[in-house]
Amino acid sequence: FDECLGLLAGRQPQTSMKAGYFIGNVPGVQRLGIPWLKMQDGSSGFRPTQPGEAGTTTQFPSLLALASTWDPGLVHQVAKAIAREFRGKGANVLLGPGVNVHRIARGGRNFEYISGEDPYLGSVLTAAYIRGVQSQNVMAVVKHFAFNEQETNDNYESSNVAYRTKWELYYEPFLAAVQAGVGAVMCSYNRVNRTYACENDQLLERDLRWTMGFEGFVMSDWFATRGTNAIRHGLDMEMPTAMHFSKLELTRLGNRRAVLQALDTSSLMLGNGTGRPKKHSLANGASKHTD
């Protein structure tokens, strides 16, 4: 039970600059051969955060600059090079790529989204980037799921999106990530159709897992978890620390059996699969328009 709980949230050192720690840290389970997850930004190179790291990393072109090349082969090679540097720094999880399709020109993170304004271009380059990273035994985390197309008021704004618009415009790069075998998905700060993304079961369960066929795990963006009940709605891991997914908070969901049932449905507990039924799977060529 305690081993399972340890996988559901990150662990931060008492000081943010403590040697040996990364932006995100999740304890492993030695008995089961599960290593620590050592997560670091970002999509354009290893973000230096440790004492003495400044000046020891490579700043690669932004993902938007890479997108402007229209060259999946080049994107693949750059992603491999970034991942090799991550491994050299001791990290095994790359918090990227960002793949949101641009919605407004002044979007604060447009520079780090590989799709630009074109979901098809985004889908091709997303797959190339993820395959490049994961070929180096570094896990990629596609983000920010979903509809995080603006930074203004992103902690509480609601992106209200029709079902057809989701699939024909915004989901294509995320679907490509799933089909490329991405290890994890990061849910976003904003609300989607008035429900926060990290506790939105239509977003995380119906669309991502059941329809796209995603078999990895979902982590929150940093401090994007809004409550403990999110574990019942598709969120597997709270980052960067256990504010809501602590032992105390999870046991408040109900008795021990209820907590274990919630843990059992977490894809994180089941290796490369999930305990959820997949009604549809776009990864296997099924139709995406199920409503």
PDB file of C-alpha atoms in Angstrom, residues 18-204:
ATOM      1  CA  LYS A  18      19.636  20.289  -3.227  1.00  0.00           C
ATOM      2  CA  ALA A  19      22.235  18.286  -5.145  1.00  0.00           C
ATOM      3  CA  GLY A  20      20.960  15.127  -6.819  1.00  0.00           C
ATOM      4  CA  TYR A  21      17.384  16.320  -7.208  1.00  0.00           C
ATOM      5  CA  PHE A  22      15.608  17.411 -10.364  1.00  0.00           C
ATOM      6  CA  ILE A  23      12.570  19.529 -11.223  1.00  0.00           C
ATOM      7  CA  GLY A  24      10.464  16.428 -10.540  1.00  0.00           C
ATOM      8  CA  ASN A  25      11.392  13.418  -8.404  1.00  0.00           C
ATOM      9  CA  VAL A  26       9.286  10.288  -7.846  1.00  0.00           C
ATOM     10  CA  PRO A  27      10.670   7.534  -5.606  1.00  0.00           C
ATOM     11  CA  GLY A  28      11.066   4.125  -7.188  1.00  0.00           C
ATOM     12  CA  VAL A  29      10.319   0.714  -5.697  1.00  0.00           C
ATOM     13  CA  GLN A  30      13.583  -1.208  -5.480  1.00  0.00           C
ATOM     14  CA  ARG A  31      11.821  -4.474  -4.646  1.00  0.00           C
ATOM     15  CA  LEU A  32       9.945  -4.346  -7.958  1.00  0.00           C
ATOM     16  CA  GLY A  33      12.805  -2.974 -10.024  1.00  0.00           C
ATOM     17  CA  ILE A  34      11.057   0.384 -10.531  1.00  0.00           C
ATOM     18  CA  PRO A  35      13.641   3.186 -10.712  1.00  0.00           C
ATOM     19  CA  TRP A  36      13.256   6.719  -9.441  1.00  0.00           C
ATOM     20  CA  LEU A  37      11.707   9.009 -12.030  1.00  0.00           C
ATOM     21  CA  LYS A  38      14.047  11.961 -12.451  1.00  0.00           C
ATOM     22  CA  MET A  39      12.222  14.635 -14.429  1.00  0.00           C
ATOM     23  CA  GLN A  40      13.614  17.764 -15.962  1.00  0.00           C
ATOM     24  CA  ASP A  41      12.563  20.541 -18.313  1.00  0.00           C
ATOM     25  CA  GLY A  42      12.605  21.043 -21.197  1.00  0.00           C
ATOM     26  CA  SER A  43      11.832  20.459 -24.831  1.00  0.00           C
ATOM     27  CA  SER A  44      14.764  22.546 -26.106  1.00  0.00           C
ATOM     28  CA  GLY A  45      17.452  21.165 -23.850  1.00  0.00           C
ATOM     29  CA  PHE A  46      18.285  20.310 -20.255  1.00  0.00           C
ATOM     30  CA  ARG A  47      17.278  23.108 -17.902  1.00  0.00           C
ATOM     31  CA  PRO A  48      20.133  23.861 -15.490  1.00  0.00           C
ATOM     32  CA  THR A  49      18.841  24.049 -11.910  1.00  0.00           C
ATOM     33  CA  GLN A  50      21.633  22.505  -9.833  1.00  0.00           C
ATOM     34  CA  PRO A  51      24.533  24.469  -8.367  1.00  0.00           C
ATOM     35  CA  GLY A  52      27.282  24.723 -10.965  1.00  0.00           C
ATOM     36  CA  GLU A  53      25.136  23.534 -13.894  1.00  0.00           C
ATOM     37  CA  ALA A  54      24.840  26.899 -15.613  1.00  0.00           C
ATOM     38  CA  GLY A  55      26.960  26.892 -18.754  1.00  0.00           C
ATOM     39  CA  THR A  56      27.213  23.093 -18.905  1.00  0.00           C
ATOM     40  CA  THR A  57      24.144  22.408 -21.051  1.00  0.00           C
ATOM     41  CA  THR A  58      23.206  22.940 -24.690  1.00  0.00           C
ATOM     42  CA  GLN A  59      20.489  25.375 -25.738  1.00  0.00           C
ATOM     43  CA  PHE A  60      18.846  23.818 -28.779  1.00  0.00           C
ATOM     44  CA  PRO A  61      16.446  25.746 -31.058  1.00  0.00           C
ATOM     45  CA  SER A  62      12.940  26.238 -29.711  1.00  0.00           C
ATOM     46  CA  LEU A  63      10.329  23.742 -30.853  1.00  0.00           C
ATOM     47  CA  LEU A  64       8.620  26.422 -32.938  1.00  0.00           C
ATOM     48  CA  ALA A  65      11.927  27.082 -34.724  1.00  0.00           C
ATOM     49  CA  LEU A  66      12.264  23.333 -35.344  1.00  0.00           C
ATOM     50  CA  ALA A  67       8.704  23.260 -36.669  1.00  0.00           C
ATOM     51  CA  SER A  68       9.616  25.915 -39.224  1.00  0.00           C
ATOM     52  CA  THR A  69      12.009  23.443 -40.854  1.00  0.00           C
ATOM     53  CA  TRP A  70       9.139  21.071 -41.800  1.00  0.00           C
ATOM     54  CA  ASP A  71      11.740  18.315 -41.407  1.00  0.00           C
ATOM     55  CA  PRO A  72      10.769  15.291 -39.242  1.00  0.00           C
ATOM     56  CA  GLY A  73      14.180  13.710 -39.791  1.00  0.00           C
ATOM     57  CA  LEU A  74      15.939  16.744 -38.349  1.00  0.00           C
ATOM     58  CA  VAL A  75      13.488  16.913 -35.433  1.00  0.00           C
ATOM     59  CA  HIS A  76      14.194  13.241 -34.689  1.00  0.00           C
ATOM     60  CA  GLN A  77      17.954  13.818 -34.630  1.00  0.00           C
ATOM     61  CA  VAL A  78      17.674  16.893 -32.411  1.00  0.00           C
ATOM     62  CA  ALA A  79      15.407  15.029 -29.980  1.00  0.00           C
ATOM     63  CA  LYS A  80      17.942  12.186 -29.766  1.00  0.00           C
ATOM     64  CA  ALA A  81      20.721  14.667 -29.004  1.00  0.00           C
ATOM     65  CA  ILE A  82      18.645  16.368 -26.286  1.00  0.00           C
ATOM     66  CA  ALA A  83      17.812  13.012 -24.702  1.00  0.00           C
ATOM     67  CA  ARG A  84      21.469  11.955 -24.678  1.00  0.00           C
ATOM     68  CA  GLU A  85      22.302  15.115 -22.756  1.00  0.00           C
ATOM     69  CA  PHE A  86      19.489  14.359 -20.293  1.00  0.00           C
ATOM     70  CA  ARG A  87      20.934  10.921 -19.631  1.00  0.00           C
ATOM     71  CA  GLY A  88      24.366  12.425 -19.187  1.00  0.00           C
ATOM     72  CA  LYS A  89      22.927  14.699 -16.503  1.00  0.00           C
ATOM     73  CA  GLY A  90      21.241  11.773 -14.729  1.00  0.00           C
ATOM     74  CA  ALA A  91      17.637  12.482 -15.768  1.00  0.00           C
ATOM     75  CA  ASN A  92      15.407   9.791 -17.266  1.00  0.00           C
ATOM     76  CA  VAL A  93      12.220  11.790 -17.938  1.00  0.00           C
ATOM     77  CA  LEU A  94      12.017  14.751 -20.326  1.00  0.00           C
ATOM     78  CA  LEU A  95       9.082  17.072 -19.618  1.00  0.00           C
ATOM     79  CA  GLY A  96       8.163  17.619 -23.241  1.00  0.00           C
ATOM     80  CA  PRO A  97       7.366  18.051 -26.041  1.00  0.00           C
ATOM     81  CA  GLY A  98       4.760  20.786 -25.880  1.00  0.00           C
ATOM     82  CA  VAL A  99       2.397  20.238 -28.796  1.00  0.00           C
ATOM     83  CA  ASN A 100      -0.589  22.578 -28.365  1.00  0.00           C
ATOM     84  CA  VAL A 101      -1.862  24.125 -31.592  1.00  0.00           C
ATOM     85  CA  HIS A 102      -1.536  27.900 -31.577  1.00  0.00           C
ATOM     86  CA  ARG A 103      -4.818  29.704 -30.987  1.00  0.00           C
ATOM     87  CA  ILE A 104      -3.741  33.317 -30.439  1.00  0.00           C
ATOM     88  CA  ALA A 105      -0.601  35.077 -31.668  1.00  0.00           C
ATOM     89  CA  ARG A 106       0.292  36.433 -28.226  1.00  0.00           C
ATOM     90  CA  GLY A 107       0.187  33.034 -26.499  1.00  0.00           C
ATOM     91  CA  GLY A 108       2.968  33.132 -23.920  1.00  0.00           C
ATOM     92  CA  ARG A 109       4.292  29.650 -24.691  1.00  0.00           C
ATOM     93  CA  ASN A 110       3.852  29.567 -28.465  1.00  0.00           C
ATOM     94  CA  PHE A 111       7.623  29.397 -28.910  1.00  0.00           C
ATOM     95  CA  GLU A 112       7.801  25.992 -27.218  1.00  0.00           C
ATOM     96  CA  TYR A 113       4.881  24.326 -29.040  1.00  0.00           C
ATOM     97  CA  ILE A 114       5.992  22.243 -31.993  1.00  0.00           C
ATOM     98  CA  SER A 115       2.652  22.320 -33.823  1.00  0.00           C
ATOM     99  CA  GLY A 116       2.576  25.992 -34.701  1.00  0.00           C
ATOM    100  CA  GLU A 117      -0.837  26.646 -36.243  1.00  0.00           C
ATOM    101  CA  ASP A 118      -1.021  23.352 -38.115  1.00  0.00           C
ATOM    102  CA  PRO A 119      -2.282  20.188 -36.385  1.00  0.00           C
ATOM    103  CA  TYR A 120      -1.063  17.970 -39.210  1.00  0.00           C
ATOM    104  CA  LEU A 121       2.454  19.380 -39.101  1.00  0.00           C
ATOM    105  CA  GLY A 122       2.307  19.063 -35.325  1.00  0.00           C
ATOM    106  CA  SER A 123       1.292  15.414 -35.491  1.00  0.00           C
ATOM    107  CA  VAL A 124       4.158  14.488 -37.839  1.00  0.00           C
ATOM    108  CA  LEU A 125       6.820  16.362 -35.859  1.00  0.00           C
ATOM    109  CA  THR A 126       5.467  15.261 -32.469  1.00  0.00           C
ATOM    110  CA  ALA A 127       5.861  11.615 -33.425  1.00  0.00           C
ATOM    111  CA  ALA A 128       9.402  12.227 -34.712  1.00  0.00           C
ATOM    112  CA  TYR A 129      10.404  14.047 -31.524  1.00  0.00           C
ATOM    113  CA  ILE A 130       8.983  11.422 -29.156  1.00  0.00           C
ATOM    114  CA  ARG A 131      10.549   8.519 -31.022  1.00  0.00           C
ATOM    115  CA  GLY A 132      13.882  10.325 -30.946  1.00  0.00           C
ATOM    116  CA  VAL A 133      13.761  10.961 -27.199  1.00  0.00           C
ATOM    117  CA  GLN A 134      12.555   7.514 -26.241  1.00  0.00           C
ATOM    118  CA  SER A 135      15.092   5.786 -28.490  1.00  0.00           C
ATOM    119  CA  GLN A 136      17.658   6.973 -25.914  1.00  0.00           C
ATOM    120  CA  ASN A 137      15.847   5.331 -22.979  1.00  0.00           C
ATOM    121  CA  VAL A 138      14.473   8.649 -21.765  1.00  0.00           C
ATOM    122  CA  MET A 139      10.727   8.948 -21.237  1.00  0.00           C
ATOM    123  CA  ALA A 140       8.924  11.763 -23.057  1.00  0.00           C
ATOM    124  CA  VAL A 141       5.960  13.565 -21.462  1.00  0.00           C
ATOM    125  CA  VAL A 142       3.659  15.200 -24.017  1.00  0.00           C
ATOM    126  CA  LYS A 143       1.979  18.396 -22.789  1.00  0.00           C
ATOM    127  CA  HIS A 144      -0.204  20.327 -22.019  1.00  0.00           C
ATOM    128  CA  PHE A 145      -3.394  18.290 -22.251  1.00  0.00           C
ATOM    129  CA  ALA A 146      -5.494  20.002 -23.225  1.00  0.00           C
ATOM    130  CA  PHE A 147      -6.502  23.342 -24.780  1.00  0.00           C
ATOM    131  CA  ASN A 148      -3.789  25.241 -22.923  1.00  0.00           C
ATOM    132  CA  GLU A 149      -3.464  27.705 -25.783  1.00  0.00           C
ATOM    133  CA  GLN A 150      -3.054  30.819 -23.624  1.00  0.00           C
ATOM    134  CA  GLU A 151      -1.167  31.841 -20.496  1.00  0.00           C
ATOM    135  CA  THR A 152      -3.531  34.655 -19.534  1.00  0.00           C
ATOM    136  CA  ASN A 153      -5.652  33.503 -16.576  1.00  0.00           C
ATOM    137  CA  ASP A 154      -4.617  29.933 -17.327  1.00  0.00           C
ATOM    138  CA  ASN A 155      -5.188  28.860 -13.725  1.00  0.00           C
ATOM    139  CA  TYR A 156      -8.935  29.327 -13.975  1.00  0.00           C
ATOM    140  CA  GLU A 157     -10.045  30.145 -17.520  1.00  0.00           C
ATOM    141  CA  SER A 158     -12.299  27.614 -19.225  1.00  0.00           C
ATOM    142  CA  SER A 159     -11.516  26.528 -22.778  1.00  0.00           C
ATOM    143  CA  ASN A 160     -14.936  25.576 -24.111  1.00  0.00           C
ATOM    144  CA  VAL A 161     -14.485  23.323 -27.134  1.00  0.00           C
ATOM    145  CA  ALA A 162     -16.982  21.336 -29.196  1.00  0.00           C
ATOM    146  CA  TYR A 163     -16.342  17.622 -29.724  1.00  0.00           C
ATOM    147  CA  ARG A 164     -15.726  17.875 -33.474  1.00  0.00           C
ATOM    148  CA  THR A 165     -13.398  20.861 -33.017  1.00  0.00           C
ATOM    149  CA  LYS A 166     -11.358  18.898 -30.476  1.00  0.00           C
ATOM    150  CA  TRP A 167     -10.704  16.060 -32.854  1.00  0.00           C
ATOM    151  CA  GLU A 168     -10.252  17.943 -36.119  1.00  0.00           C
ATOM    152  CA  LEU A 169      -7.981  20.693 -34.783  1.00  0.00           C
ATOM    153  CA  TYR A 170      -6.532  20.314 -31.311  1.00  0.00           C
ATOM    154  CA  TYR A 171      -6.156  16.592 -30.606  1.00  0.00           C
ATOM    155  CA  GLU A 172      -4.169  15.510 -33.654  1.00  0.00           C
ATOM    156  CA  PRO A 173      -0.687  16.094 -32.153  1.00  0.00           C
ATOM    157  CA  PHE A 174      -1.681  14.330 -28.915  1.00  0.00           C
ATOM    158  CA  LEU A 175      -3.072  11.385 -30.869  1.00  0.00           C
ATOM    159  CA  ALA A 176       0.206  11.191 -32.779  1.00  0.00           C
ATOM    160  CA  ALA A 177       2.053  11.153 -29.462  1.00  0.00           C
ATOM    161  CA  VAL A 178      -0.047   8.225 -28.257  1.00  0.00           C
ATOM    162  CA  GLN A 179       0.515   6.330 -31.496  1.00  0.00           C
ATOM    163  CA  ALA A 180       4.271   6.979 -31.162  1.00  0.00           C
ATOM    164  CA  GLY A 181       4.200   5.309 -27.736  1.00  0.00           C
ATOM    165  CA  VAL A 182       4.709   8.324 -25.471  1.00  0.00           C
ATOM    166  CA  GLY A 183       5.234   7.270 -21.863  1.00  0.00           C
ATOM    167  CA  ALA A 184       3.253   9.981 -20.077  1.00  0.00           C
ATOM    168  CA  VAL A 185       0.873  12.885 -20.610  1.00  0.00           C
ATOM    169  CA  MET A 186       0.847  16.096 -18.565  1.00  0.00           C
ATOM    170  CA  CYS A 187      -2.556  17.631 -17.901  1.00  0.00           C
ATOM    171  CA  SER A 188      -2.867  21.400 -17.882  1.00  0.00           C
ATOM    172  CA  TYR A 189      -3.864  24.160 -15.442  1.00  0.00           C
ATOM    173  CA  ASN A 190      -6.946  25.401 -17.255  1.00  0.00           C
ATOM    174  CA  ARG A 191     -10.505  24.169 -17.186  1.00  0.00           C
ATOM    175  CA  VAL A 192     -12.000  22.363 -20.177  1.00  0.00           C
ATOM    176  CA  ASN A 193     -15.722  22.920 -20.661  1.00  0.00           C
ATOM    177  CA  ARG A 194     -15.791  24.245 -17.073  1.00  0.00           C
ATOM    178  CA  THR A 195     -14.037  21.273 -15.419  1.00  0.00           C
ATOM    179  CA  TYR A 196     -10.342  21.455 -14.530  1.00  0.00           C
ATOM    180  CA  ALA A 197      -8.251  19.423 -16.968  1.00  0.00           C
ATOM    181  CA  CYS A 198      -6.524  17.335 -14.289  1.00  0.00           C
ATOM    182  CA  GLU A 199      -9.844  16.094 -12.906  1.00  0.00           C
ATOM    183  CA  ASN A 200     -11.791  15.951 -16.149  1.00  0.00           C
ATOM    184  CA  ASP A 201     -12.805  12.349 -16.822  1.00  0.00           C
ATOM    185  CA  GLN A 202     -14.201  13.119 -20.271  1.00  0.00           C
ATOM    186  CA  LEU A 203     -10.799  14.514 -21.195  1.00  0.00           C
ATOM    187  CA  LEU A 204      -8.560  11.962 -19.469  1.00  0.00           C
TER     188      LEU A 204
END
